[in-house]
Amino acid sequence: GAVVSQHPSWVICKSGTSVKIECRSLDFQATTMFWYRQFPKQSLMLMATSNEGSKATYEQGVEKDKFLINHASLTLSTLTVTSAHPEDSSFYICSAGRPSGGSYNEQFFGPGTRLTVL
Amino acid sequence: AQSVTQPDIHITVSEGASLELRCNYSYGATPYLFWYVQSPGQGLQLLLKYFSGDTLVQGIKGFEAEFKRSQSSFNLRKPSVHWSDAAEYFCAVGANTNAGKSTFGDGTTLTVKP
């Protein structure tokens, strides 16, 4: 159990267009999901915390108007990169939280989405 | 705030040799600790985790890690490395607050020599 999927697995788009990435928890419900960004040969940097039914919480320095997050159901969160530019090219990874061992929400990670903006 | 330090950016070992990857964390309470492996262009795979109990944790692929509270460390070990173990390794700490969001170290790249 605890499988998280992402779609698409890779996407190439033109500069100025918007791209939507989906993150789904397939066999559990997740009130909280997280979106991470990873540049080549670097670590995962948390972008935002996605809360079901409420606004996302963005980390410092992340433009909320550029990276739109919607968590409309307990199994789906979406990240939309608006007006994408080449510097937005990156590997985007989501995770979904599931209670594990008391009050702790263990994170289960999706396989990632490779975004390339031309 | 929680933080993770992986002191070694790159480690090279010979196939069959033993391996130890270092991880130090900073967190005010009992941490939840994880090791992940990532192959190029792939997502994260959980190797093992520590929540509580026995401080020596066994994981997949023959890996183990030991939680040492006094040293704030959670080092990953493997007695005999295989060429397929070459990858990027991330240590992470999760908090019991903030819905459990994880903080990652910068990663250690493992190269395996034949």
PDB file of N, CA, C and O in Angstrom, chain A residues 47-109:
ATOM      1  N   MET A  47       8.680  23.128  -1.943  1.00  0.00           N
ATOM      2  CA  MET A  47       8.074  24.317  -2.526  1.00  0.00           C
ATOM      3  C   MET A  47       6.853  24.759  -1.723  1.00  0.00           C
ATOM      4  O   MET A  47       6.688  25.931  -1.416  1.00  0.00           O
ATOM      5  N   ALA A  48       6.003  23.780  -1.414  1.00  0.00           N
ATOM      6  CA  ALA A  48       4.754  24.143  -0.767  1.00  0.00           C
ATOM      7  C   ALA A  48       4.117  22.929  -0.127  1.00  0.00           C
ATOM      8  O   ALA A  48       4.383  21.788  -0.505  1.00  0.00           O
ATOM      9  N   THR A  49       3.253  23.215   0.828  1.00  0.00           N
ATOM     10  CA  THR A  49       2.430  22.205   1.485  1.00  0.00           C
ATOM     11  C   THR A  49       1.009  22.392   0.991  1.00  0.00           C
ATOM     12  O   THR A  49       0.449  23.497   1.083  1.00  0.00           O
ATOM     13  N   SER A  50       0.450  21.316   0.479  1.00  0.00           N
ATOM     14  CA  SER A  50      -0.888  21.355  -0.099  1.00  0.00           C
ATOM     15  C   SER A  50      -1.874  20.735   0.881  1.00  0.00           C
ATOM     16  O   SER A  50      -1.714  19.591   1.278  1.00  0.00           O
ATOM     17  N   ASN A  51      -2.856  21.501   1.284  1.00  0.00           N
ATOM     18  CA  ASN A  51      -3.845  21.045   2.251  1.00  0.00           C
ATOM     19  C   ASN A  51      -5.203  20.884   1.582  1.00  0.00           C
ATOM     20  O   ASN A  51      -5.687  21.819   0.929  1.00  0.00           O
ATOM     21  N   GLU A  52      -5.799  19.744   1.762  1.00  0.00           N
ATOM     22  CA  GLU A  52      -7.096  19.468   1.145  1.00  0.00           C
ATOM     23  C   GLU A  52      -8.141  20.462   1.616  1.00  0.00           C
ATOM     24  O   GLU A  52      -8.324  20.658   2.829  1.00  0.00           O
ATOM     25  N   GLY A  53      -8.773  21.121   0.677  1.00  0.00           N
ATOM     26  CA  GLY A  53      -9.849  22.034   0.982  1.00  0.00           C
ATOM     27  C   GLY A  53      -9.433  23.404   1.448  1.00  0.00           C
ATOM     28  O   GLY A  53     -10.294  24.224   1.822  1.00  0.00           O
ATOM     29  N   SER A  54      -8.157  23.690   1.444  1.00  0.00           N
ATOM     30  CA  SER A  54      -7.721  25.023   1.853  1.00  0.00           C
ATOM     31  C   SER A  54      -6.536  25.462   1.008  1.00  0.00           C
ATOM     32  O   SER A  54      -6.043  24.712   0.173  1.00  0.00           O
ATOM     33  N   LYS A  55      -6.100  26.681   1.250  1.00  0.00           N
ATOM     34  CA  LYS A  55      -4.990  27.208   0.456  1.00  0.00           C
ATOM     35  C   LYS A  55      -3.678  26.528   0.818  1.00  0.00           C
ATOM     36  O   LYS A  55      -3.454  26.141   1.963  1.00  0.00           O
ATOM     37  N   ALA A  56      -2.823  26.455  -0.177  1.00  0.00           N
ATOM     38  CA  ALA A  56      -1.509  25.868   0.045  1.00  0.00           C
ATOM     39  C   ALA A  56      -0.622  26.832   0.828  1.00  0.00           C
ATOM     40  O   ALA A  56      -0.811  28.050   0.799  1.00  0.00           O
ATOM     41  N   THR A  57       0.327  26.270   1.515  1.00  0.00           N
ATOM     42  CA  THR A  57       1.318  27.062   2.243  1.00  0.00           C
ATOM     43  C   THR A  57       2.633  26.985   1.487  1.00  0.00           C
ATOM     44  O   THR A  57       3.185  25.902   1.319  1.00  0.00           O
ATOM     45  N   TYR A  58       3.125  28.136   1.061  1.00  0.00           N
ATOM     46  CA  TYR A  58       4.327  28.177   0.234  1.00  0.00           C
ATOM     47  C   TYR A  58       5.557  28.477   1.088  1.00  0.00           C
ATOM     48  O   TYR A  58       5.510  29.240   2.047  1.00  0.00           O
ATOM     49  N   GLU A  59       6.654  27.869   0.698  1.00  0.00           N
ATOM     50  CA  GLU A  59       7.937  28.157   1.348  1.00  0.00           C
ATOM     51  C   GLU A  59       8.444  29.531   0.888  1.00  0.00           C
ATOM     52  O   GLU A  59       8.048  30.041  -0.172  1.00  0.00           O
ATOM     53  N   GLN A  60       9.291  30.074   1.703  1.00  0.00           N
ATOM     54  CA  GLN A  60       9.832  31.394   1.399  1.00  0.00           C
ATOM     55  C   GLN A  60      10.556  31.371   0.061  1.00  0.00           C
ATOM     56  O   GLN A  60      11.351  30.469  -0.217  1.00  0.00           O
ATOM     57  N   GLY A  61      10.265  32.371  -0.748  1.00  0.00           N
ATOM     58  CA  GLY A  61      10.930  32.491  -2.035  1.00  0.00           C
ATOM     59  C   GLY A  61      10.210  31.812  -3.177  1.00  0.00           C
ATOM     60  O   GLY A  61      10.624  31.964  -4.333  1.00  0.00           O
ATOM     61  N   VAL A  62       9.162  31.077  -2.907  1.00  0.00           N
ATOM     62  CA  VAL A  62       8.397  30.410  -3.961  1.00  0.00           C
ATOM     63  C   VAL A  62       7.216  31.298  -4.348  1.00  0.00           C
ATOM     64  O   VAL A  62       6.436  31.712  -3.493  1.00  0.00           O
ATOM     65  N   GLU A  63       7.103  31.590  -5.640  1.00  0.00           N
ATOM     66  CA  GLU A  63       6.048  32.491  -6.113  1.00  0.00           C
ATOM     67  C   GLU A  63       4.721  31.749  -6.193  1.00  0.00           C
ATOM     68  O   GLU A  63       4.536  30.878  -7.061  1.00  0.00           O
ATOM     69  N   LYS A  64       3.795  32.108  -5.349  1.00  0.00           N
ATOM     70  CA  LYS A  64       2.520  31.398  -5.317  1.00  0.00           C
ATOM     71  C   LYS A  64       1.673  31.663  -6.550  1.00  0.00           C
ATOM     72  O   LYS A  64       0.828  30.842  -6.908  1.00  0.00           O
ATOM     73  N   ASP A  65       1.891  32.800  -7.197  1.00  0.00           N
ATOM     74  CA  ASP A  65       1.127  33.084  -8.405  1.00  0.00           C
ATOM     75  C   ASP A  65       1.678  32.349  -9.611  1.00  0.00           C
ATOM     76  O   ASP A  65       1.002  32.237 -10.641  1.00  0.00           O
ATOM     77  N   LYS A  66       2.891  31.882  -9.498  1.00  0.00           N
ATOM     78  CA  LYS A  66       3.492  31.154 -10.596  1.00  0.00           C
ATOM     79  C   LYS A  66       3.261  29.646 -10.451  1.00  0.00           C
ATOM     80  O   LYS A  66       3.056  28.954 -11.419  1.00  0.00           O
ATOM     81  N   PHE A  67       3.317  29.182  -9.249  1.00  0.00           N
ATOM     82  CA  PHE A  67       3.132  27.761  -8.966  1.00  0.00           C
ATOM     83  C   PHE A  67       1.809  27.599  -8.226  1.00  0.00           C
ATOM     84  O   PHE A  67       1.741  27.685  -7.001  1.00  0.00           O
ATOM     85  N   LEU A  68       0.760  27.348  -8.997  1.00  0.00           N
ATOM     86  CA  LEU A  68      -0.576  27.243  -8.427  1.00  0.00           C
ATOM     87  C   LEU A  68      -0.818  25.824  -7.953  1.00  0.00           C
ATOM     88  O   LEU A  68      -0.641  24.871  -8.708  1.00  0.00           O
ATOM     89  N   ILE A  69      -1.270  25.695  -6.714  1.00  0.00           N
ATOM     90  CA  ILE A  69      -1.512  24.374  -6.150  1.00  0.00           C
ATOM     91  C   ILE A  69      -2.971  24.268  -5.763  1.00  0.00           C
ATOM     92  O   ILE A  69      -3.530  25.146  -5.118  1.00  0.00           O
ATOM     93  N   ASN A  70      -3.573  23.159  -6.172  1.00  0.00           N
ATOM     94  CA  ASN A  70      -4.964  22.877  -5.839  1.00  0.00           C
ATOM     95  C   ASN A  70      -5.066  21.472  -5.264  1.00  0.00           C
ATOM     96  O   ASN A  70      -4.531  20.519  -5.827  1.00  0.00           O
ATOM     97  N   HIS A  71      -5.723  21.353  -4.130  1.00  0.00           N
ATOM     98  CA  HIS A  71      -5.867  20.040  -3.466  1.00  0.00           C
ATOM     99  C   HIS A  71      -7.355  19.825  -3.233  1.00  0.00           C
ATOM    100  O   HIS A  71      -7.848  19.955  -2.121  1.00  0.00           O
ATOM    101  N   ALA A  72      -8.050  19.523  -4.322  1.00  0.00           N
ATOM    102  CA  ALA A  72      -9.512  19.505  -4.309  1.00  0.00           C
ATOM    103  C   ALA A  72     -10.105  18.257  -3.680  1.00  0.00           C
ATOM    104  O   ALA A  72     -11.270  18.263  -3.284  1.00  0.00           O
ATOM    105  N   SER A  73      -9.331  17.189  -3.598  1.00  0.00           N
ATOM    106  CA  SER A  73      -9.865  15.975  -2.994  1.00  0.00           C
ATOM    107  C   SER A  73      -8.782  15.330  -2.139  1.00  0.00           C
ATOM    108  O   SER A  73      -7.623  15.752  -2.159  1.00  0.00           O
ATOM    109  N   LEU A  74      -9.166  14.314  -1.408  1.00  0.00           N
ATOM    110  CA  LEU A  74      -8.219  13.659  -0.502  1.00  0.00           C
ATOM    111  C   LEU A  74      -7.224  12.766  -1.224  1.00  0.00           C
ATOM    112  O   LEU A  74      -6.342  12.193  -0.594  1.00  0.00           O
ATOM    113  N   THR A  75      -7.357  12.643  -2.520  1.00  0.00           N
ATOM    114  CA  THR A  75      -6.440  11.796  -3.270  1.00  0.00           C
ATOM    115  C   THR A  75      -5.750  12.517  -4.421  1.00  0.00           C
ATOM    116  O   THR A  75      -4.976  11.909  -5.152  1.00  0.00           O
ATOM    117  N   LEU A  76      -6.012  13.795  -4.585  1.00  0.00           N
ATOM    118  CA  LEU A  76      -5.455  14.489  -5.742  1.00  0.00           C
ATOM    119  C   LEU A  76      -5.006  15.899  -5.388  1.00  0.00           C
ATOM    120  O   LEU A  76      -5.757  16.693  -4.821  1.00  0.00           O
ATOM    121  N   SER A  77      -3.762  16.199  -5.740  1.00  0.00           N
ATOM    122  CA  SER A  77      -3.247  17.562  -5.673  1.00  0.00           C
ATOM    123  C   SER A  77      -2.639  17.874  -7.029  1.00  0.00           C
ATOM    124  O   SER A  77      -2.036  17.006  -7.661  1.00  0.00           O
ATOM    125  N   THR A  78      -2.814  19.105  -7.470  1.00  0.00           N
ATOM    126  CA  THR A  78      -2.232  19.502  -8.752  1.00  0.00           C
ATOM    127  C   THR A  78      -1.338  20.713  -8.570  1.00  0.00           C
ATOM    128  O   THR A  78      -1.601  21.590  -7.749  1.00  0.00           O
ATOM    129  N   LEU A  79      -0.261  20.711  -9.348  1.00  0.00           N
ATOM    130  CA  LEU A  79       0.662  21.842  -9.405  1.00  0.00           C
ATOM    131  C   LEU A  79       0.637  22.375 -10.822  1.00  0.00           C
ATOM    132  O   LEU A  79       0.897  21.619 -11.771  1.00  0.00           O
ATOM    133  N   THR A  80       0.281  23.636 -10.969  1.00  0.00           N
ATOM    134  CA  THR A  80       0.282  24.257 -12.287  1.00  0.00           C
ATOM    135  C   THR A  80       1.395  25.293 -12.346  1.00  0.00           C
ATOM    136  O   THR A  80       1.411  26.225 -11.531  1.00  0.00           O
ATOM    137  N   VAL A  81       2.287  25.088 -13.284  1.00  0.00           N
ATOM    138  CA  VAL A  81       3.351  26.065 -13.520  1.00  0.00           C
ATOM    139  C   VAL A  81       2.833  27.017 -14.582  1.00  0.00           C
ATOM    140  O   VAL A  81       2.649  26.627 -15.742  1.00  0.00           O
ATOM    141  N   THR A  82       2.559  28.245 -14.196  1.00  0.00           N
ATOM    142  CA  THR A  82       1.959  29.205 -15.123  1.00  0.00           C
ATOM    143  C   THR A  82       3.045  29.989 -15.853  1.00  0.00           C
ATOM    144  O   THR A  82       4.104  30.289 -15.285  1.00  0.00           O
ATOM    145  N   SER A  83       2.781  30.274 -17.104  1.00  0.00           N
ATOM    146  CA  SER A  83       3.713  31.038 -17.925  1.00  0.00           C
ATOM    147  C   SER A  83       5.148  30.537 -17.715  1.00  0.00           C
ATOM    148  O   SER A  83       6.034  31.273 -17.270  1.00  0.00           O
ATOM    149  N   ALA A  84       5.311  29.277 -18.021  1.00  0.00           N
ATOM    150  CA  ALA A  84       6.598  28.623 -17.752  1.00  0.00           C
ATOM    151  C   ALA A  84       7.727  29.227 -18.584  1.00  0.00           C
ATOM    152  O   ALA A  84       7.521  29.619 -19.744  1.00  0.00           O
ATOM    153  N   HIS A  85       8.898  29.284 -17.992  1.00  0.00           N
ATOM    154  CA  HIS A  85      10.091  29.755 -18.674  1.00  0.00           C
ATOM    155  C   HIS A  85      11.193  28.721 -18.510  1.00  0.00           C
ATOM    156  O   HIS A  85      11.102  27.841 -17.632  1.00  0.00           O
ATOM    157  N   PRO A  86      12.237  28.814 -19.315  1.00  0.00           N
ATOM    158  CA  PRO A  86      13.295  27.796 -19.234  1.00  0.00           C
ATOM    159  C   PRO A  86      13.851  27.586 -17.829  1.00  0.00           C
ATOM    160  O   PRO A  86      14.216  26.453 -17.471  1.00  0.00           O
ATOM    161  N   GLU A  87      13.893  28.623 -17.023  1.00  0.00           N
ATOM    162  CA  GLU A  87      14.426  28.455 -15.661  1.00  0.00           C
ATOM    163  C   GLU A  87      13.512  27.636 -14.758  1.00  0.00           C
ATOM    164  O   GLU A  87      13.916  27.248 -13.649  1.00  0.00           O
ATOM    165  N   ASP A  88      12.291  27.378 -15.219  1.00  0.00           N
ATOM    166  CA  ASP A  88      11.378  26.512 -14.463  1.00  0.00           C
ATOM    167  C   ASP A  88      11.611  25.041 -14.776  1.00  0.00           C
ATOM    168  O   ASP A  88      11.017  24.167 -14.117  1.00  0.00           O
ATOM    169  N   SER A  89      12.463  24.774 -15.753  1.00  0.00           N
ATOM    170  CA  SER A  89      12.775  23.386 -16.079  1.00  0.00           C
ATOM    171  C   SER A  89      13.398  22.718 -14.856  1.00  0.00           C
ATOM    172  O   SER A  89      14.358  23.216 -14.275  1.00  0.00           O
ATOM    173  N   SER A  90      12.835  21.599 -14.479  1.00  0.00           N
ATOM    174  CA  SER A  90      13.287  20.940 -13.258  1.00  0.00           C
ATOM    175  C   SER A  90      12.575  19.597 -13.119  1.00  0.00           C
ATOM    176  O   SER A  90      11.759  19.214 -13.961  1.00  0.00           O
ATOM    177  N   PHE A  91      12.899  18.896 -12.048  1.00  0.00           N
ATOM    178  CA  PHE A  91      12.243  17.641 -11.684  1.00  0.00           C
ATOM    179  C   PHE A  91      11.335  17.967 -10.507  1.00  0.00           C
ATOM    180  O   PHE A  91      11.808  18.443  -9.473  1.00  0.00           O
ATOM    181  N   TYR A  92      10.052  17.738 -10.678  1.00  0.00           N
ATOM    182  CA  TYR A  92       9.081  18.060  -9.631  1.00  0.00           C
ATOM    183  C   TYR A  92       8.586  16.756  -9.003  1.00  0.00           C
ATOM    184  O   TYR A  92       8.133  15.848  -9.705  1.00  0.00           O
ATOM    185  N   ILE A  93       8.667  16.688  -7.692  1.00  0.00           N
ATOM    186  CA  ILE A  93       8.281  15.475  -6.964  1.00  0.00           C
ATOM    187  C   ILE A  93       7.228  15.835  -5.927  1.00  0.00           C
ATOM    188  O   ILE A  93       7.374  16.843  -5.218  1.00  0.00           O
ATOM    189  N   CYS A  94       6.210  15.024  -5.835  1.00  0.00           N
ATOM    190  CA  CYS A  94       5.200  15.242  -4.805  1.00  0.00           C
ATOM    191  C   CYS A  94       5.286  14.119  -3.778  1.00  0.00           C
ATOM    192  O   CYS A  94       5.841  13.046  -4.040  1.00  0.00           O
ATOM    193  N   SER A  95       4.749  14.390  -2.610  1.00  0.00           N
ATOM    194  CA  SER A  95       4.598  13.347  -1.598  1.00  0.00           C
ATOM    195  C   SER A  95       3.243  13.510  -0.930  1.00  0.00           C
ATOM    196  O   SER A  95       2.682  14.602  -0.901  1.00  0.00           O
ATOM    197  N   ALA A  96       2.736  12.417  -0.419  1.00  0.00           N
ATOM    198  CA  ALA A  96       1.446  12.422   0.263  1.00  0.00           C
ATOM    199  C   ALA A  96       1.641  11.865   1.655  1.00  0.00           C
ATOM    200  O   ALA A  96       2.375  10.880   1.842  1.00  0.00           O
ATOM    201  N   GLY A  97       0.978  12.491   2.622  1.00  0.00           N
ATOM    202  CA  GLY A  97       1.148  12.089   4.009  1.00  0.00           C
ATOM    203  C   GLY A  97       0.081  11.099   4.458  1.00  0.00           C
ATOM    204  O   GLY A  97      -1.107  11.267   4.156  1.00  0.00           O
ATOM    205  N   ARG A  98       0.506  10.084   5.149  1.00  0.00           N
ATOM    206  CA  ARG A  98      -0.410   9.106   5.709  1.00  0.00           C
ATOM    207  C   ARG A  98      -0.014   8.852   7.146  1.00  0.00           C
ATOM    208  O   ARG A  98       1.169   8.667   7.436  1.00  0.00           O
ATOM    209  N   PRO A  99      -0.989   8.838   8.074  1.00  0.00           N
ATOM    210  CA  PRO A  99      -0.644   8.601   9.479  1.00  0.00           C
ATOM    211  C   PRO A  99       0.073   7.274   9.660  1.00  0.00           C
ATOM    212  O   PRO A  99      -0.333   6.243   9.137  1.00  0.00           O
ATOM    213  N   SER A 100       1.152   7.309  10.440  1.00  0.00           N
ATOM    214  CA  SER A 100       1.950   6.110  10.643  1.00  0.00           C
ATOM    215  C   SER A 100       2.556   6.167  12.031  1.00  0.00           C
ATOM    216  O   SER A 100       3.315   7.060  12.344  1.00  0.00           O
ATOM    217  N   GLY A 101       2.229   5.249  12.852  1.00  0.00           N
ATOM    218  CA  GLY A 101       2.835   5.212  14.175  1.00  0.00           C
ATOM    219  C   GLY A 101       2.441   6.390  15.046  1.00  0.00           C
ATOM    220  O   GLY A 101       3.282   7.201  15.404  1.00  0.00           O
ATOM    221  N   GLY A 102       1.178   6.505  15.337  1.00  0.00           N
ATOM    222  CA  GLY A 102       0.744   7.605  16.190  1.00  0.00           C
ATOM    223  C   GLY A 102       0.323   8.803  15.381  1.00  0.00           C
ATOM    224  O   GLY A 102      -0.403   8.681  14.406  1.00  0.00           O
ATOM    225  N   SER A 103       0.807   9.979  15.739  1.00  0.00           N
ATOM    226  CA  SER A 103       0.352  11.198  15.094  1.00  0.00           C
ATOM    227  C   SER A 103       1.214  11.606  13.913  1.00  0.00           C
ATOM    228  O   SER A 103       0.933  12.596  13.255  1.00  0.00           O
ATOM    229  N   TYR A 104       2.259  10.860  13.641  1.00  0.00           N
ATOM    230  CA  TYR A 104       3.163  11.266  12.578  1.00  0.00           C
ATOM    231  C   TYR A 104       2.602  10.909  11.214  1.00  0.00           C
ATOM    232  O   TYR A 104       2.104   9.806  11.001  1.00  0.00           O
ATOM    233  N   ASN A 105       2.690  11.867  10.297  1.00  0.00           N
ATOM    234  CA  ASN A 105       2.287  11.632   8.908  1.00  0.00           C
ATOM    235  C   ASN A 105       3.511  11.255   8.087  1.00  0.00           C
ATOM    236  O   ASN A 105       4.304  12.106   7.709  1.00  0.00           O
ATOM    237  N   GLU A 106       3.666   9.970   7.815  1.00  0.00           N
ATOM    238  CA  GLU A 106       4.782   9.550   6.988  1.00  0.00           C
ATOM    239  C   GLU A 106       4.537   9.957   5.547  1.00  0.00           C
ATOM    240  O   GLU A 106       3.418   9.895   5.048  1.00  0.00           O
ATOM    241  N   GLN A 107       5.611  10.382   4.888  1.00  0.00           N
ATOM    242  CA  GLN A 107       5.512  10.843   3.507  1.00  0.00           C
ATOM    243  C   GLN A 107       5.815   9.716   2.532  1.00  0.00           C
ATOM    244  O   GLN A 107       6.794   8.993   2.689  1.00  0.00           O
ATOM    245  N   PHE A 108       4.969   9.590   1.526  1.00  0.00           N
ATOM    246  CA  PHE A 108       5.186   8.626   0.456  1.00  0.00           C
ATOM    247  C   PHE A 108       5.334   9.420  -0.838  1.00  0.00           C
ATOM    248  O   PHE A 108       4.496  10.261  -1.160  1.00  0.00           O
ATOM    249  N   PHE A 109       6.408   9.132  -1.559  1.00  0.00           N
ATOM    250  CA  PHE A 109       6.786   9.979  -2.680  1.00  0.00           C
ATOM    251  C   PHE A 109       6.315   9.424  -4.018  1.00  0.00           C
ATOM    252  O   PHE A 109       6.330   8.218  -4.259  1.00  0.00           O
TER     253      PHE A 109
END
